[in-house]
JSON list of C-alpha atoms in Angstrom, two decimals:
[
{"chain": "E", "resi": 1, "resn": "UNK", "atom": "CA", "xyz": [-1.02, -6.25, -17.72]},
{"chain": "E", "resi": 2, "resn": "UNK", "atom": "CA", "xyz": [-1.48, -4.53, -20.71]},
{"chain": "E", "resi": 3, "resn": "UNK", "atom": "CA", "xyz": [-4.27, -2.11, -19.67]},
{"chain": "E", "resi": 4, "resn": "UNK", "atom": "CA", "xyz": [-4.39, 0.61, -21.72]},
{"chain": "E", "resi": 5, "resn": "UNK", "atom": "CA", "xyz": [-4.47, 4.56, -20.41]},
{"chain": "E", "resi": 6, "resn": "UNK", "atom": "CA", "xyz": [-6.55, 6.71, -21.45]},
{"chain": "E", "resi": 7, "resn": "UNK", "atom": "CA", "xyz": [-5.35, 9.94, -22.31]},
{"chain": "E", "resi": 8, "resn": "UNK", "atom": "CA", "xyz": [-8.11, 13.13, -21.04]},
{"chain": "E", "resi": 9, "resn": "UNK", "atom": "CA", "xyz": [-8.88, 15.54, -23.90]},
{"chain": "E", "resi": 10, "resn": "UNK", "atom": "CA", "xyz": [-10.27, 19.13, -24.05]},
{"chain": "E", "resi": 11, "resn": "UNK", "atom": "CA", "xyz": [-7.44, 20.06, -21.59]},
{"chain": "E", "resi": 12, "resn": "UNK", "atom": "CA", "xyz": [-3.85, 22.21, -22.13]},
{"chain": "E", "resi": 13, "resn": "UNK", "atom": "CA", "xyz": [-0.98, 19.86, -23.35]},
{"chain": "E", "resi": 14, "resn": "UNK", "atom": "CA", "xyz": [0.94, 20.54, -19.68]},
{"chain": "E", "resi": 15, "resn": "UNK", "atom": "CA", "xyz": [-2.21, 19.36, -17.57]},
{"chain": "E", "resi": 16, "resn": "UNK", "atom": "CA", "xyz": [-2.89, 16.83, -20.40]},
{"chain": "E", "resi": 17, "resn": "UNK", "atom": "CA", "xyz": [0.35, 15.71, -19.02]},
{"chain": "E", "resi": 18, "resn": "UNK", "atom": "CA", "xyz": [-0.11, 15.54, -15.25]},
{"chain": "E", "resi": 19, "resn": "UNK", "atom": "CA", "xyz": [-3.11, 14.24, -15.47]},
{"chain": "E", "resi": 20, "resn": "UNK", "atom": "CA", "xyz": [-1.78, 11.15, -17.63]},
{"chain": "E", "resi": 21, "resn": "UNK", "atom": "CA", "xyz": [1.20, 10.62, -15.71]},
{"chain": "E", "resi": 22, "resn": "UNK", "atom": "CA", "xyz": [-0.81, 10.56, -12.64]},
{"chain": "E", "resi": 23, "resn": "UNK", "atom": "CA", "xyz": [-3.07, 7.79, -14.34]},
{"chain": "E", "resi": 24, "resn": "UNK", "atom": "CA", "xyz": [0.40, 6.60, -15.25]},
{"chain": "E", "resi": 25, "resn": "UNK", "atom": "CA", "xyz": [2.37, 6.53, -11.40]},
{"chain": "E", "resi": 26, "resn": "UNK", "atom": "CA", "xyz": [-1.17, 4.86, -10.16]},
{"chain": "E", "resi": 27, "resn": "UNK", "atom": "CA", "xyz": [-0.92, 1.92, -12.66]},
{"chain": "E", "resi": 28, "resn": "UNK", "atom": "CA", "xyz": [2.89, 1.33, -11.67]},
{"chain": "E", "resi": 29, "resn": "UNK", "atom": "CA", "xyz": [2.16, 1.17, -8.09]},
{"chain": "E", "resi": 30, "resn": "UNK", "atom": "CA", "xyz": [-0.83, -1.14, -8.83]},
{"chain": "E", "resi": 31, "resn": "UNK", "atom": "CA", "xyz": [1.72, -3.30, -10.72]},
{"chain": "E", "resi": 32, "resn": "UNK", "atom": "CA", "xyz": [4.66, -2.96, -7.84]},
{"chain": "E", "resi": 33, "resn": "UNK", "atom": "CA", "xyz": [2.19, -3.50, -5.24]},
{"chain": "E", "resi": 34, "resn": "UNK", "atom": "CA", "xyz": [0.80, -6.87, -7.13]},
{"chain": "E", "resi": 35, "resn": "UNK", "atom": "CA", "xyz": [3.93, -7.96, -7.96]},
{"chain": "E", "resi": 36, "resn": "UNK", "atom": "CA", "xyz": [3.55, -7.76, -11.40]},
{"chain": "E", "resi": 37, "resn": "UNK", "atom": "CA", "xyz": [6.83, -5.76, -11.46]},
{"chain": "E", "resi": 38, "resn": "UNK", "atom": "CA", "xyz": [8.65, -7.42, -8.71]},
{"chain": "E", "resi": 39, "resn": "UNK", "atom": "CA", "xyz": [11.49, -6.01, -6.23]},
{"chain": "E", "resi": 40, "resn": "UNK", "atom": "CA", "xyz": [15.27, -5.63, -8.45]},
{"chain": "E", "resi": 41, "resn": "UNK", "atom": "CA", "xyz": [13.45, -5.93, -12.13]},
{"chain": "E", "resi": 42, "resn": "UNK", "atom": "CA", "xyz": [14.82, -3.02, -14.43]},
{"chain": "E", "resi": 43, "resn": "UNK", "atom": "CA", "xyz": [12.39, -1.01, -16.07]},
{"chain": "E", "resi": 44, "resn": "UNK", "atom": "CA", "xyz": [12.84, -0.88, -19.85]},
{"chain": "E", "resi": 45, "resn": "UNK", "atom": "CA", "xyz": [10.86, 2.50, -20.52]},
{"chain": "E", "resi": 46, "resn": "UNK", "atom": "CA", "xyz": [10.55, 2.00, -24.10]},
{"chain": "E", "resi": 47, "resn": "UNK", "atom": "CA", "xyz": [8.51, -1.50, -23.46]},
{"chain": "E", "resi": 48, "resn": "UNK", "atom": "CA", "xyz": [6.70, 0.02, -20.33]},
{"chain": "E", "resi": 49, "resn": "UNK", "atom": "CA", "xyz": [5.41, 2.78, -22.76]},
{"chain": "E", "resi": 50, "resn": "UNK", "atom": "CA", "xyz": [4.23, 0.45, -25.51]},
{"chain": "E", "resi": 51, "resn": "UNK", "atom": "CA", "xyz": [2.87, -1.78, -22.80]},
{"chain": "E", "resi": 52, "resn": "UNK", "atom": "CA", "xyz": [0.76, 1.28, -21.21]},
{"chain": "E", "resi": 53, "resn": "UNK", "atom": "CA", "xyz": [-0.07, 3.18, -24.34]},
{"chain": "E", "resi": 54, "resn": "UNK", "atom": "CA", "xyz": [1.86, 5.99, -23.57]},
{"chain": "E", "resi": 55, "resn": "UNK", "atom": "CA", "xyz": [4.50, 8.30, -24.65]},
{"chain": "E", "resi": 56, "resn": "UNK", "atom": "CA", "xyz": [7.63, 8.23, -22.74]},
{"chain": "E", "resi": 57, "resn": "UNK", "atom": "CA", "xyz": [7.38, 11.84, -21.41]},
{"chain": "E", "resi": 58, "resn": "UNK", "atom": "CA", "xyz": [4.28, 10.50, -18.83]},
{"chain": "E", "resi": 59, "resn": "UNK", "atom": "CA", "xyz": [6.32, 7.02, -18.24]},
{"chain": "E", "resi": 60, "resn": "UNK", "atom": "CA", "xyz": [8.91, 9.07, -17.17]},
{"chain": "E", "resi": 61, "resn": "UNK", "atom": "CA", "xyz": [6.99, 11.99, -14.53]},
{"chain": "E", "resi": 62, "resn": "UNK", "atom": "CA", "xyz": [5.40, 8.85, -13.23]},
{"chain": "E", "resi": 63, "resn": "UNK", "atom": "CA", "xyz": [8.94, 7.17, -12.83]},
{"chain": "E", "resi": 64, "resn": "UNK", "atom": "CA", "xyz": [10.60, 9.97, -11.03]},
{"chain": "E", "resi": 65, "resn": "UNK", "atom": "CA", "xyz": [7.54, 10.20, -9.01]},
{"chain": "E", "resi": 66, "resn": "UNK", "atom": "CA", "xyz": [7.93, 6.47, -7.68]},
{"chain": "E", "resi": 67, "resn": "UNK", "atom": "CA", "xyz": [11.57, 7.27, -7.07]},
{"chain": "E", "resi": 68, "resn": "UNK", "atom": "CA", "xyz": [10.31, 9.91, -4.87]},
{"chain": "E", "resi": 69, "resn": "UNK", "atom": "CA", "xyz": [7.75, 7.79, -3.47]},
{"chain": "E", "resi": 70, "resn": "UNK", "atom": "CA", "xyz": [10.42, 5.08, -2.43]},
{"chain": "E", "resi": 71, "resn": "UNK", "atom": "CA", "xyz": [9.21, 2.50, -5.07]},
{"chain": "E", "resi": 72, "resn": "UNK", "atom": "CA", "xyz": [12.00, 2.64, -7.25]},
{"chain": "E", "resi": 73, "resn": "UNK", "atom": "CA", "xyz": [15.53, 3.16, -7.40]},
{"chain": "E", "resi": 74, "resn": "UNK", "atom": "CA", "xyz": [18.33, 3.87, -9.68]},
{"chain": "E", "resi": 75, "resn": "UNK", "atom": "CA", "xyz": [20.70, 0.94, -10.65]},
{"chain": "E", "resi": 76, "resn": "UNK", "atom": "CA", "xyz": [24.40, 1.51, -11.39]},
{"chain": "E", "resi": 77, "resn": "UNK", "atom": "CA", "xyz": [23.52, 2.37, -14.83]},
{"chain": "E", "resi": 78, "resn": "UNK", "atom": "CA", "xyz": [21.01, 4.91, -14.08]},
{"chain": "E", "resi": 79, "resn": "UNK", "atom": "CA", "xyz": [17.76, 3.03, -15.38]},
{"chain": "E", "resi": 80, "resn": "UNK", "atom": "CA", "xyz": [15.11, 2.45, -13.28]},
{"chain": "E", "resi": 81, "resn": "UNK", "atom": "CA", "xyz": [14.09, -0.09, -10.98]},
{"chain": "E", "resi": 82, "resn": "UNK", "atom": "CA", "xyz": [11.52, -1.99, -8.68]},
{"chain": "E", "resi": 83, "resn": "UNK", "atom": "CA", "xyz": [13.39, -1.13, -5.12]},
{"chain": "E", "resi": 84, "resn": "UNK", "atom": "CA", "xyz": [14.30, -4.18, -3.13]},
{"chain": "E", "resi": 85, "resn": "UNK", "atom": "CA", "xyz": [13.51, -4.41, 0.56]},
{"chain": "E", "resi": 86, "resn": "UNK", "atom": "CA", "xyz": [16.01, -7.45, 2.81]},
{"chain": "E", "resi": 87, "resn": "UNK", "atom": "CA", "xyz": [14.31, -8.71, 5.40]},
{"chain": "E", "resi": 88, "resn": "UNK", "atom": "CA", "xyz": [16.17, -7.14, 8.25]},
{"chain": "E", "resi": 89, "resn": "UNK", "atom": "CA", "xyz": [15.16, -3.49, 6.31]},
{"chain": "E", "resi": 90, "resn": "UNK", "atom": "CA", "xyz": [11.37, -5.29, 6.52]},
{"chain": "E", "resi": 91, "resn": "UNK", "atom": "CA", "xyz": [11.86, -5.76, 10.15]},
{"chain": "E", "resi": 92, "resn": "UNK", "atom": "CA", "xyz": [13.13, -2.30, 11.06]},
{"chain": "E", "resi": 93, "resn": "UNK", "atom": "CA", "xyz": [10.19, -0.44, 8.98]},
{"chain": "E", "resi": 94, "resn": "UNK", "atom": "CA", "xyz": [7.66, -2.93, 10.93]},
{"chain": "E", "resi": 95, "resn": "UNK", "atom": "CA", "xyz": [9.23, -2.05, 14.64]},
{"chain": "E", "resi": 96, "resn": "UNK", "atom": "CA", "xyz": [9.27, 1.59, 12.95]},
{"chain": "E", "resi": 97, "resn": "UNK", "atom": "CA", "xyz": [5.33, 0.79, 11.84]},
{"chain": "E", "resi": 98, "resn": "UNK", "atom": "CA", "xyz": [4.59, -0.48, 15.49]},
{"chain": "E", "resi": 99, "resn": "UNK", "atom": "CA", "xyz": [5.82, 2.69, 17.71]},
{"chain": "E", "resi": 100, "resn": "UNK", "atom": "CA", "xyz": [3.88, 4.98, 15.28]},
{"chain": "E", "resi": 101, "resn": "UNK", "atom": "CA", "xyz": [0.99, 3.66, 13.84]},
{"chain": "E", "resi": 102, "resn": "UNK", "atom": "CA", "xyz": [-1.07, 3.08, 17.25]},
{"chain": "E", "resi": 103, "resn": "UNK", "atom": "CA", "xyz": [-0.43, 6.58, 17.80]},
{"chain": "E", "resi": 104, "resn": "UNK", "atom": "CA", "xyz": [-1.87, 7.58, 14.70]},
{"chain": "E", "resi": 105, "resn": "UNK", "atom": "CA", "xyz": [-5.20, 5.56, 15.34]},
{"chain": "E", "resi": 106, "resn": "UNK", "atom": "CA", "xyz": [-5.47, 7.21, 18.87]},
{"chain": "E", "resi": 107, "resn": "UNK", "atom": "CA", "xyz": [-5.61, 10.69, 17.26]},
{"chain": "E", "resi": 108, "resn": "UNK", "atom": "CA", "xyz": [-7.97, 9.22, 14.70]},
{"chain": "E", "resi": 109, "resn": "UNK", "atom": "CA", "xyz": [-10.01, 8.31, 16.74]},
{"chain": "E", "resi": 110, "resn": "UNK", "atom": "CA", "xyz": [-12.58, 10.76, 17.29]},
{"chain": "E", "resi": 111, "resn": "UNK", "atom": "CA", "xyz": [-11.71, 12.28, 13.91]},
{"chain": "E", "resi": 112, "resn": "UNK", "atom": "CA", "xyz": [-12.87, 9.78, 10.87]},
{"chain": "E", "resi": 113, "resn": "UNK", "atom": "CA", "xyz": [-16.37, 9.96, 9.60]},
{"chain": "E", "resi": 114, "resn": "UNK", "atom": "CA", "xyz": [-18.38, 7.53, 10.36]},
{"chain": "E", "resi": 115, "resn": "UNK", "atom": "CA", "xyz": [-19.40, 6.96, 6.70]},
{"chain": "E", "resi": 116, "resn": "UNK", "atom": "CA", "xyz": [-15.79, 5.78, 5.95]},
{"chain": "E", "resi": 117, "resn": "UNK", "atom": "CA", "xyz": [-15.83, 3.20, 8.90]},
{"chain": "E", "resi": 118, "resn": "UNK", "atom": "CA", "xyz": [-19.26, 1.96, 8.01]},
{"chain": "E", "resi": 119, "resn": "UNK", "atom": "CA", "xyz": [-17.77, 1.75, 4.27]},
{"chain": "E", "resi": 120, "resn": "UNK", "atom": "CA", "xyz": [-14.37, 0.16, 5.33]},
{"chain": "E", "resi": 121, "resn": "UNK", "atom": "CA", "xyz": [-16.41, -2.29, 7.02]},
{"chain": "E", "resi": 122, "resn": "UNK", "atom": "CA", "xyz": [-18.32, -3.36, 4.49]},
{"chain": "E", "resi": 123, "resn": "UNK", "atom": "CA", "xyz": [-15.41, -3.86, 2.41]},
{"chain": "E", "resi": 124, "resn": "UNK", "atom": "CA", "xyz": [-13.77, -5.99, 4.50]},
{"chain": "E", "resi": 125, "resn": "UNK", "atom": "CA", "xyz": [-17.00, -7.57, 5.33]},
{"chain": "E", "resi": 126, "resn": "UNK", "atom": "CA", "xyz": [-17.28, -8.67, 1.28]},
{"chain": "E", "resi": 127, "resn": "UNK", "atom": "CA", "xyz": [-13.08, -9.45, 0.68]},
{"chain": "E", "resi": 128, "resn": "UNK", "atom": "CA", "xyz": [-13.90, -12.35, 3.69]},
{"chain": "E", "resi": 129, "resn": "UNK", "atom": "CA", "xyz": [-16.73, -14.29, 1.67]},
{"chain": "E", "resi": 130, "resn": "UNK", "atom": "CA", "xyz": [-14.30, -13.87, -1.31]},
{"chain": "E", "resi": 131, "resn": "UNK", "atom": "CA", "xyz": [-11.61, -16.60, -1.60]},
{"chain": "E", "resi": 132, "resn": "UNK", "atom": "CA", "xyz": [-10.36, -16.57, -4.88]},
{"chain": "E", "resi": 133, "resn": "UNK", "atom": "CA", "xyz": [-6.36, -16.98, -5.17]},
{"chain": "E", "resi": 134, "resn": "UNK", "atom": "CA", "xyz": [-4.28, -14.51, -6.91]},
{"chain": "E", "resi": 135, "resn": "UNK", "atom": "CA", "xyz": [-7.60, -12.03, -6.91]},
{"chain": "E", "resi": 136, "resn": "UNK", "atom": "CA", "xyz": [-8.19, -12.85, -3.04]},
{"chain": "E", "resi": 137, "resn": "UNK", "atom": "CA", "xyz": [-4.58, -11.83, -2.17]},
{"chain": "E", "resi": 138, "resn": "UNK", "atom": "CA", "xyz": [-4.89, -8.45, -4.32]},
{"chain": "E", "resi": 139, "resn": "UNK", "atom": "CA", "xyz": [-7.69, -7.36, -2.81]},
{"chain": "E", "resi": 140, "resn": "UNK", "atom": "CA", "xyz": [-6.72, -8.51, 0.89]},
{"chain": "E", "resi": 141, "resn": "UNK", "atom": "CA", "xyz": [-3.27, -6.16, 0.28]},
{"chain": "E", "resi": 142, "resn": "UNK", "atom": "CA", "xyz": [-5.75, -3.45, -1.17]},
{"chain": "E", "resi": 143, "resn": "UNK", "atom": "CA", "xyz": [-8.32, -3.35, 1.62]},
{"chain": "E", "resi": 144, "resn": "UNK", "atom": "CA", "xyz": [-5.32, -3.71, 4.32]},
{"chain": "E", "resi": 145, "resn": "UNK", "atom": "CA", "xyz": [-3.73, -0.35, 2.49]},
{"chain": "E", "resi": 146, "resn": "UNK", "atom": "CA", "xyz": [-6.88, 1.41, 2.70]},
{"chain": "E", "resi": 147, "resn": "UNK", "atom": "CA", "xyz": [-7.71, 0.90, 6.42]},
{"chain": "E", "resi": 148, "resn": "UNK", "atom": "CA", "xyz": [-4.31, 1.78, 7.26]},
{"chain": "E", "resi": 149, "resn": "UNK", "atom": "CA", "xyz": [-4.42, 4.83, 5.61]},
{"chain": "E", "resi": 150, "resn": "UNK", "atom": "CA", "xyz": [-7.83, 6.17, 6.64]},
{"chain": "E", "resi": 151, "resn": "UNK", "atom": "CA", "xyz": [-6.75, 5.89, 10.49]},
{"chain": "E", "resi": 152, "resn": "UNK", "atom": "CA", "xyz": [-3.63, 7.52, 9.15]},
{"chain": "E", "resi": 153, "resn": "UNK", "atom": "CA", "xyz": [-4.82, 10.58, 7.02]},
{"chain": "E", "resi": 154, "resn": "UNK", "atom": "CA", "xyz": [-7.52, 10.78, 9.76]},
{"chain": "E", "resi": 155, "resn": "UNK", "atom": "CA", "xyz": [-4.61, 11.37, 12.99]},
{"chain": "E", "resi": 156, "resn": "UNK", "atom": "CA", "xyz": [-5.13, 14.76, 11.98]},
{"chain": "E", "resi": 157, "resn": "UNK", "atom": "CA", "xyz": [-0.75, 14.90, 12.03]},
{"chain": "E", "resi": 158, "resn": "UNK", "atom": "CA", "xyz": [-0.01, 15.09, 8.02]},
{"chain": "E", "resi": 159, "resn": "UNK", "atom": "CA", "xyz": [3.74, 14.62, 8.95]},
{"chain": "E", "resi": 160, "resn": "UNK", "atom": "CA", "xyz": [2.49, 11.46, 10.42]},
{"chain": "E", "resi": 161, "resn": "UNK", "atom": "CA", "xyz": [1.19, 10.33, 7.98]},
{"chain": "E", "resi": 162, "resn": "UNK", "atom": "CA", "xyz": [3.43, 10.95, 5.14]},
{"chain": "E", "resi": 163, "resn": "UNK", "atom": "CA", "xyz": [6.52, 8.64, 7.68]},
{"chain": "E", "resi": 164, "resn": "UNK", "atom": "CA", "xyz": [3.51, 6.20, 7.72]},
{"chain": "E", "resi": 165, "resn": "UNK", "atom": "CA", "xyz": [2.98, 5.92, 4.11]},
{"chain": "E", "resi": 166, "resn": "UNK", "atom": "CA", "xyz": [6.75, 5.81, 3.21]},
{"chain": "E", "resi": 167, "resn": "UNK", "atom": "CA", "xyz": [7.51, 3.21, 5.61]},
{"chain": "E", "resi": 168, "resn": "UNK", "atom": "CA", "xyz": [4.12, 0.70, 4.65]},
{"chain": "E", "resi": 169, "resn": "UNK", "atom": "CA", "xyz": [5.74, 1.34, 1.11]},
{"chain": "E", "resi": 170, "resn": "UNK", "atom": "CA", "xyz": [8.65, -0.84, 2.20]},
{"chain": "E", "resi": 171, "resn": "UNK", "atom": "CA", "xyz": [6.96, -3.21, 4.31]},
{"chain": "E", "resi": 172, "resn": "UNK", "atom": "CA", "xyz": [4.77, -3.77, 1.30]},
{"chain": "E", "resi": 173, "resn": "UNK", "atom": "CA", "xyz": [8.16, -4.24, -1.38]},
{"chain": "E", "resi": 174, "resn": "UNK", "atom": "CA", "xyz": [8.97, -7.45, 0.92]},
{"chain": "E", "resi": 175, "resn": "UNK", "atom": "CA", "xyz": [6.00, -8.79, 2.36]},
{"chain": "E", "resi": 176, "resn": "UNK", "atom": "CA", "xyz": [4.70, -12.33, 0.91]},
{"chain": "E", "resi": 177, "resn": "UNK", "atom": "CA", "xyz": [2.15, -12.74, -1.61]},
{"chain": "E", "resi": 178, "resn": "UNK", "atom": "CA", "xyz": [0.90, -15.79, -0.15]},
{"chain": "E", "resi": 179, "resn": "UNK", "atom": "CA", "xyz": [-1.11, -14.67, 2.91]},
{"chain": "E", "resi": 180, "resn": "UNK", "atom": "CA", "xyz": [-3.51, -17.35, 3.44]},
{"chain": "E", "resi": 181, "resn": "UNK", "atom": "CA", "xyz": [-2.26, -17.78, 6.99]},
{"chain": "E", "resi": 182, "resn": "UNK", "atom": "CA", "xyz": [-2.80, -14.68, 7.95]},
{"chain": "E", "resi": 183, "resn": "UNK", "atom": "CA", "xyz": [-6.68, -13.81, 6.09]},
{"chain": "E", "resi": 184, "resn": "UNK", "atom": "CA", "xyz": [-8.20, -14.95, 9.22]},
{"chain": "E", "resi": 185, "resn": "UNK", "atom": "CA", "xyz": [-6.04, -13.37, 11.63]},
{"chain": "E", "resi": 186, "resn": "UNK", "atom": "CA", "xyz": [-5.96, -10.08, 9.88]},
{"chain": "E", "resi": 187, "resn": "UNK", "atom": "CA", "xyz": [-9.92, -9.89, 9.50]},
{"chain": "E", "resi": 188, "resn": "UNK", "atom": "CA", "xyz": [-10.80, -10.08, 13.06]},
{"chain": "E", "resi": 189, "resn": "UNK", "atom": "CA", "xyz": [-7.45, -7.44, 13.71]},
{"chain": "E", "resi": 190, "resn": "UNK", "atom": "CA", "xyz": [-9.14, -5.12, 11.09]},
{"chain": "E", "resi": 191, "resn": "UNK", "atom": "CA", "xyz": [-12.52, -5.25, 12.32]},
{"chain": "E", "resi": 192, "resn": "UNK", "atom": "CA", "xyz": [-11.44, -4.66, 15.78]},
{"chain": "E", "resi": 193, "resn": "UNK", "atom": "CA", "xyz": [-9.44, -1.41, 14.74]},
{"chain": "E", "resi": 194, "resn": "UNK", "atom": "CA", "xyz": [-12.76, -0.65, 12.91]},
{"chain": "E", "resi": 195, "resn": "UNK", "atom": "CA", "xyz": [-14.63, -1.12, 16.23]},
{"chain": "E", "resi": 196, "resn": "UNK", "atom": "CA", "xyz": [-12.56, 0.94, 18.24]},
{"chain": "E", "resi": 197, "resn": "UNK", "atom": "CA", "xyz": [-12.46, 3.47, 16.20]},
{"chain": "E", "resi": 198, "resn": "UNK", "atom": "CA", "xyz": [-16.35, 3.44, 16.11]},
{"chain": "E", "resi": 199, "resn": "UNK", "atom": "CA", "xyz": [-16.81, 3.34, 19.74]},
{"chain": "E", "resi": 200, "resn": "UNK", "atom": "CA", "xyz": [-14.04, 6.85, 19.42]},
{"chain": "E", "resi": 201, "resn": "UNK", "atom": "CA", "xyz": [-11.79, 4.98, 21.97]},
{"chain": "E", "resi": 202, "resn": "UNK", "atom": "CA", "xyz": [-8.07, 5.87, 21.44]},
{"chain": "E", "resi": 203, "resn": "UNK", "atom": "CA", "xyz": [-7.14, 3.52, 24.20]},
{"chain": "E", "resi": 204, "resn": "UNK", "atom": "CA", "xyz": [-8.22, 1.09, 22.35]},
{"chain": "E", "resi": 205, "resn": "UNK", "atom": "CA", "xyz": [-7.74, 2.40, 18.81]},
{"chain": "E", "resi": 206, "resn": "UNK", "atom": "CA", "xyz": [-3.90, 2.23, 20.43]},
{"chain": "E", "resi": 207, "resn": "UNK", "atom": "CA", "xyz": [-4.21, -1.28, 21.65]},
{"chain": "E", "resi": 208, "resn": "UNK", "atom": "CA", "xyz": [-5.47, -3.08, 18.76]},
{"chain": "E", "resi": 209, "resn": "UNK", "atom": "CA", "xyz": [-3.38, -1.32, 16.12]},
{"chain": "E", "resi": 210, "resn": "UNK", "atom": "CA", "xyz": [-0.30, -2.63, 18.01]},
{"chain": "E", "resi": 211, "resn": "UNK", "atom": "CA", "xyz": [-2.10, -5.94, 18.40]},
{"chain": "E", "resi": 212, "resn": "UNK", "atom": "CA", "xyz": [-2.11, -6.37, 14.89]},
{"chain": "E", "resi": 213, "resn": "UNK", "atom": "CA", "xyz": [1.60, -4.92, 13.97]},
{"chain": "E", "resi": 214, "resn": "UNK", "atom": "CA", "xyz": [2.76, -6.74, 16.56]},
{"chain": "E", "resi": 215, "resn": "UNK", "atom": "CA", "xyz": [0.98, -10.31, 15.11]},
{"chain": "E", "resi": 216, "resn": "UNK", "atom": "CA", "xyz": [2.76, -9.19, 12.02]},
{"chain": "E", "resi": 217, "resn": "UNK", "atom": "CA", "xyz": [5.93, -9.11, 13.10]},
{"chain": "E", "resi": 218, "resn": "UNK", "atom": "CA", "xyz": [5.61, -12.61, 14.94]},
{"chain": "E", "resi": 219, "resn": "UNK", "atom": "CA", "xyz": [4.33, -14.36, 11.83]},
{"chain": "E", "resi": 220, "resn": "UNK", "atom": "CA", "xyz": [7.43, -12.79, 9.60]},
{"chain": "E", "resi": 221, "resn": "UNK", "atom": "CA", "xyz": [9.65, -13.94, 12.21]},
{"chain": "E", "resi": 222, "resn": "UNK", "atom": "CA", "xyz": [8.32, -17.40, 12.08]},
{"chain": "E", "resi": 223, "resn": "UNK", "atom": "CA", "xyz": [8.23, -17.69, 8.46]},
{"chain": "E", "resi": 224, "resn": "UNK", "atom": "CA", "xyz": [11.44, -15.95, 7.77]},
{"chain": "E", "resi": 225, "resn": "UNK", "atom": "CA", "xyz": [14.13, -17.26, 10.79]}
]
């Protein structure tokens, strides 16, 4: 966890900045994301900084950027922290998920290159030979953000696509880090989104987007009621 940024030279001192509390905000969600900071934990800046190699003036654009984001929070005494999602919130942002996101892949689908489908394939392709724990369950959570945003940023409706994005950021605070019960499920979902989208079918695109929300749902409600 102690991956140190790098901080770009030969640039002004403000975009110096930016760019290294970009780099900054991208290794926090990384951490959120892989639970490495983990829904209600209190960020101590000062520790965060040393941990990251940074100053506190990047820590802190790439805090208030997470805020925005939906990430983090403020507690009662104004530090940050990791938001925390309850279930029923989880539950509401998947319904939420379900109405909108098969919409989203019906408008995407005679809009995303074929490159990027022949490259998400592949991807997910090479995470299903891969079974390795802890890395296995990273990159599963990775792939599953990036296919769900390409049919998103691709529905050609940004506004979309930023409710989309806010509300997988909340389904992703909660959701389990042990998926093993769900790898296979979820591969032959994703390739069949993939498919559809391939074949331009929005029909279809429609179909197997809910399909795959909708096994989502059923598997939280099992393992959570």
């Amino acid at each position: 966890m102690s991956r140190e940024i790098n901080d770009p030279v030969n640039v002004t001192p403000r975009k110096r900045t930016s760019a290294l509390s970009e780099q900054v905000r991208q290794r926090l969600n990384e951490m959120i994301r892989n639970r490495d900071l983990i829904g209600g934990q209190v960020i101590t800046e000062e520790r965060l900084a040393e941990t990251l190699g940074v100053s506190r003036t990047p820590l802190r654009e790439a805090l208030l950027r997470l805020e925005g984001e939906g990430m983090l929070q403020k507690n009662a005494g104004r530090s940050f922290m990791v938001r925390q999602v309850d279930f029923t919130e989880y539950m509401q942002s998947l319904k939420m998920r379900r109405i909108i996101e098969p919409e989203a892949a019906a408008l995407a689908a005679i809009r995303v290159p074929k490159a990027e489908l022949t490259e998400m394939r592949q991807e997910i392709e090479a995470l299903h030979s891969t079974r390795d724990d802890r890395e296995h369950t990273r990159a599963h959570w990775n792939c599953d953000d990036k296919l769900h945003r390409l049919f998103g940023y691709h529905s050609g409706n940004q506004v979309m696509y930023g409710v989309i994005e806010r509300l997988r950021v909340t389904t992703r605070l909660f959701e389990v880090a042990d998926i093993r019960q769900r790898v296979e499920a979820d591969h032959a979902q994703h390739l069949e989104i993939l498919d559809a989208l391939d074949a331009e079918d929005a029909d279809w695109a429609r179909r197997a987007v809910d399909a795959h929300i909708g096994s989502l749902i059923s598997y939280s409600l099992e393992q959570f009621t």
